Amino acid sequence: MAILYGSTISARVYFERHLTIGRELTAATPASGAVKRGTTPQDARSLLTASSAKRRASRRTANTQPENGNVPSSKMAAQDLLTQRVRKLDVNVAMLCEQHRDLDIQPWISDGTKKAAIWACGRLPFQQVPTNPTTWFVKGKVGGVHLYSCYAPPSAPIEEFESFLDSLTEDARRQDLLAIAGDFNAWSIEWGIRVTDRKGEALQEALSSLSLVLINVGAVTTYRKGAASSVIGLTFISSALAKGGYEWRVDEEFMNSDHQDIIWEINSTSRGGWSRNLARSKPVSLVE
């Protein structure tokens, strides 16, 4: 399955949107630089998640003059760029974080703040969607896996952040196969930041109760601007998925963005997923 996390869907500083794209994998040799863990059962369902960070989709598209001489609106420009991107990559799901607005695309779901969203853009439909909007996260079930796209604003006081984590963990605790990705604006040495703040401590405590695995590799940075760098995009998966094997890497390709794409694969033995052998699969290269 696939997810795009970051932004075509945009850059952040203070980032408008984040996008995550994934797609069904094709048989090939694992990509150079990929980090592989766990085993790969022959009957595993393979999911790819690509996390991409901030970028100004509307600005790039608006600079291109269409044949009829009319410059498209920023809304249509962003929608067209996103549509072209997922079509090119043949992705199944796009997860967005810190988006600017919902796009007029279906099936599309978002949280109560409209900052986190999930788009089932491929051949696999939503198997389950929320009936009531939540704050700072949205959940959709695709391919037998519950996907959570999250965005917690940096200005949020610790009390609101902890309330968000309580709601997230209460919902996620009922699921066996899940993946949580997003920008929590929380610092911790556990994901490569030099210091741990109160939000980082709260996030670690909350997600540890779910037996989740952080699949970010070491201190590989996902945000880079000049001499500054940090780990912004976080990806957690359930231990049940981690046992099936996974890969995670930061795409070093230049994306004209402060945020690097993150490409990862997980295997699920759940019904309704994809049937691909991870050992013979190659993550797609995301080219914007």
XYZ file of C-alpha atoms in Angstrom:
288
model
C 0.000 0.000 0.000
C 1.141 3.494 -0.312
C 1.162 6.773 1.455
C 2.714 10.171 0.804
C 3.749 12.139 3.860
C 5.079 15.596 3.572
C 3.922 17.978 1.015
C 2.866 18.269 -2.458
C 1.640 19.110 -0.004
C 3.990 21.321 1.126
C 7.158 22.494 2.726
C 7.174 23.486 6.276
C 8.742 26.287 7.853
C 5.922 26.638 8.720
C 4.778 24.127 6.511
C 1.532 24.206 4.782
C 1.180 20.599 3.888
C 2.676 17.173 4.128
C 2.091 14.306 1.841
C 2.699 10.615 1.978
C 2.432 8.388 -1.019
C 2.583 4.678 -1.352
C 2.075 2.217 -4.114
C 1.999 -1.412 -4.994
C 5.566 -2.614 -5.340
C 7.101 -4.050 -8.486
C 9.401 -7.051 -8.499
C 13.022 -5.918 -8.460
C 16.163 -5.785 -6.372
C 15.990 -3.690 -3.171
C 17.069 -0.114 -3.770
C 20.583 0.937 -2.859
C 20.715 2.493 0.585
C 17.481 0.872 1.763
C 17.454 -0.377 5.334
C 15.952 -3.833 5.634
C 14.789 -5.474 8.832
C 12.899 -8.580 9.736
C 11.885 -11.470 7.551
C 9.702 -11.558 4.503
C 7.074 -14.326 4.474
C 6.266 -15.644 1.012
C 2.604 -14.831 1.469
C 3.144 -11.353 2.866
C 1.269 -8.372 1.539
C 3.658 -5.611 0.655
C 3.014 -1.998 1.377
C 5.136 0.954 0.421
C 4.948 4.235 2.190
C 6.728 7.248 0.948
C 6.872 10.282 3.130
C 7.458 13.571 1.465
C 7.978 16.907 3.067
C 7.120 20.476 2.324
C 6.787 21.947 -0.967
C 4.754 24.671 -2.565
C 2.652 22.838 -5.097
C 0.446 25.730 -6.070
C 3.353 28.103 -6.595
C 5.137 25.768 -8.985
C 2.052 24.971 -11.001
C 0.807 28.550 -11.087
C 4.041 29.604 -12.769
C 3.142 27.487 -15.799
C 0.897 29.313 -18.272
C -1.770 26.998 -19.763
C -2.557 27.031 -23.466
C -5.759 28.986 -23.033
C -3.854 31.775 -21.285
C -5.734 31.435 -18.012
C -3.665 30.886 -14.906
C -5.334 28.165 -12.792
C -6.393 28.910 -9.253
C -4.094 27.732 -6.469
C -6.738 25.194 -5.465
C -6.888 23.637 -8.914
C -3.101 23.872 -9.298
C -2.514 21.926 -6.091
C -5.152 19.363 -7.031
C -3.733 18.902 -10.525
C -0.186 18.506 -9.219
C -1.219 15.958 -6.614
C -3.307 14.034 -9.147
C -0.423 13.943 -11.625
C 1.963 12.793 -8.934
C -0.048 9.860 -7.643
C -0.946 8.823 -11.199
C 2.697 8.860 -12.230
C 3.698 6.782 -9.220
C 0.681 4.466 -9.494
C 0.038 4.904 -5.788
C -2.846 3.505 -3.803
C -3.040 5.878 -0.851
C -1.919 9.438 -0.153
C -1.613 10.554 3.487
C -1.294 14.280 3.994
C -0.071 16.217 6.981
C -0.368 19.961 7.472
C -2.248 20.413 4.254
C -3.536 23.826 3.228
C -7.066 22.655 2.431
C -9.065 19.613 1.393
C -9.003 19.020 -2.342
C -12.086 18.256 -4.424
C -11.064 14.631 -4.872
C -12.905 11.528 -3.690
C -12.581 9.375 -1.684
C -10.863 11.855 0.634
C -11.123 12.095 4.439
C -9.635 14.638 6.851
C -9.556 15.491 10.538
C -11.607 18.210 12.188
C -8.942 20.865 11.575
C -8.511 19.908 7.882
C -4.751 19.677 8.449
C -4.402 15.893 8.261
C -5.940 13.892 5.435
C -5.957 10.545 3.651
C -6.869 9.973 0.007
C -7.578 6.464 -1.298
C -6.294 7.323 -4.753
C -5.641 3.862 -6.190
C -7.358 0.568 -6.811
C -7.941 -0.197 -3.146
C -10.946 1.550 -1.585
C -11.440 2.584 2.007
C -12.670 -0.378 4.015
C -13.508 1.843 6.968
C -13.727 5.598 7.536
C -14.490 7.640 10.675
C -18.069 8.654 11.391
C -17.107 11.632 13.564
C -14.205 14.046 12.939
C -11.275 13.948 15.351
C -8.734 16.652 16.117
C -5.186 16.475 14.717
C -5.513 12.963 13.293
C -7.623 11.051 10.802
C -7.884 7.297 10.363
C -8.759 5.193 7.340
C -8.555 1.447 6.798
C -7.080 0.347 3.473
C -5.783 -3.086 2.538
C -6.498 -4.424 6.008
C -4.286 -1.823 7.720
C -5.505 1.115 9.806
C -3.624 4.225 8.673
C -3.375 7.311 10.885
C -2.265 10.649 9.444
C -1.374 13.152 12.183
C -0.460 16.795 12.531
C 0.024 18.526 15.882
C 0.774 22.258 15.504
C 3.993 23.481 17.143
C 2.115 26.179 19.059
C -0.140 23.683 20.842
C 0.206 23.761 24.653
C 1.244 20.527 26.321
C -2.246 19.995 27.772
C -3.843 19.975 24.313
C -1.056 17.784 22.958
C -1.619 15.200 25.689
C -5.372 15.282 25.058
C -4.678 14.579 21.375
C -2.455 11.636 22.301
C -5.141 10.249 24.606
C -7.681 10.291 21.763
C -5.199 8.807 19.288
C -4.105 5.947 21.527
C -7.655 5.179 22.651
C -8.656 4.649 19.024
C -5.462 2.884 17.927
C -5.534 0.475 20.860
C -8.483 -1.315 19.264
C -6.533 -2.142 16.078
C -4.102 -4.986 15.415
C -2.478 -3.785 12.195
C -1.789 -0.063 12.100
C 0.638 2.578 10.900
C 0.881 6.079 12.359
C 2.745 8.773 10.424
C 2.897 12.514 10.743
C 4.455 15.629 12.176
C 4.035 15.740 15.942
C 6.370 18.690 16.544
C 7.828 16.711 19.432
C 11.535 16.350 20.209
C 13.270 13.256 21.527
C 16.701 11.671 21.497
C 14.864 8.473 20.561
C 14.466 9.779 17.011
C 17.754 11.562 16.660
C 17.166 14.988 18.196
C 19.726 16.137 20.753
C 17.217 16.949 23.468
C 13.890 15.580 24.631
C 11.082 18.007 25.409
C 7.800 17.433 27.260
C 5.945 16.644 24.058
C 8.596 14.115 23.098
C 8.269 12.409 26.476
C 4.476 12.365 26.196
C 4.601 10.923 22.672
C 7.020 8.165 23.686
C 4.918 7.208 26.684
C 1.669 7.205 24.724
C 2.875 5.140 21.780
C 4.895 2.699 23.890
C 1.598 1.593 25.423
C 0.553 0.441 21.939
C 3.661 -1.702 21.339
C 4.498 0.335 18.249
C 7.835 0.294 16.475
C 9.489 3.524 15.330
C 10.927 2.635 11.927
C 12.896 5.837 11.381
C 16.517 4.742 11.027
C 18.977 6.172 13.535
C 19.510 9.905 13.336
C 18.864 10.272 9.608
C 17.420 13.770 9.211
C 14.216 14.423 7.307
C 14.385 18.241 7.439
C 17.369 20.117 6.027
C 17.750 23.853 5.537
C 21.212 25.323 5.230
C 23.261 24.218 8.217
C 20.132 23.283 10.167
C 18.657 19.797 10.134
C 16.252 17.785 12.246
C 14.032 14.725 12.356
C 10.504 15.917 11.586
C 8.649 13.057 9.914
C 7.985 10.088 12.199
C 6.651 6.696 11.163
C 5.389 4.090 13.624
C 3.991 0.645 12.813
C 2.471 -2.051 14.989
C 4.734 -4.846 16.187
C 2.585 -7.307 14.237
C 3.523 -5.528 11.003
C 7.159 -5.127 12.039
C 7.507 -8.879 12.462
C 6.749 -9.277 8.761
C 9.818 -7.242 7.824
C 10.192 -3.678 6.652
C 12.499 -1.205 4.947
C 12.928 2.506 5.646
C 15.139 5.092 3.998
C 15.353 8.787 3.284
C 15.357 9.552 -0.427
C 18.377 11.745 -1.153
C 17.035 12.959 -4.474
C 16.771 16.757 -4.702
C 13.121 17.733 -4.285
C 13.383 21.542 -4.149
C 12.167 21.284 -0.577
C 13.514 21.530 2.958
C 12.034 18.107 3.641
C 13.256 14.818 2.216
C 10.991 12.059 0.988
C 10.847 8.990 3.196
C 10.348 5.632 1.514
C 9.339 2.607 3.517
C 7.866 -0.831 3.015
C 5.928 -3.027 5.379
C 4.431 -6.470 4.990
C 0.995 -7.465 6.160
C -0.559 -10.900 6.227
C -4.011 -9.348 6.465
C -6.596 -10.046 3.810
C -7.280 -7.420 1.236
C -3.720 -6.176 1.004
C -1.133 -6.654 -1.714
C 0.711 -9.833 -2.546
C 4.357 -9.030 -3.229
C 7.588 -10.491 -1.913
C 9.551 -7.819 -0.058
C 12.868 -9.489 -0.848
C 12.181 -9.076 -4.557
C 10.733 -5.608 -4.332
C 12.222 -2.209 -4.971
C 10.807 1.027 -3.527
C 9.844 3.454 -6.232
C 11.906 6.580 -6.620
C 9.805 9.648 -5.963
C 10.435 12.326 -8.543
C 8.485 15.560 -8.195
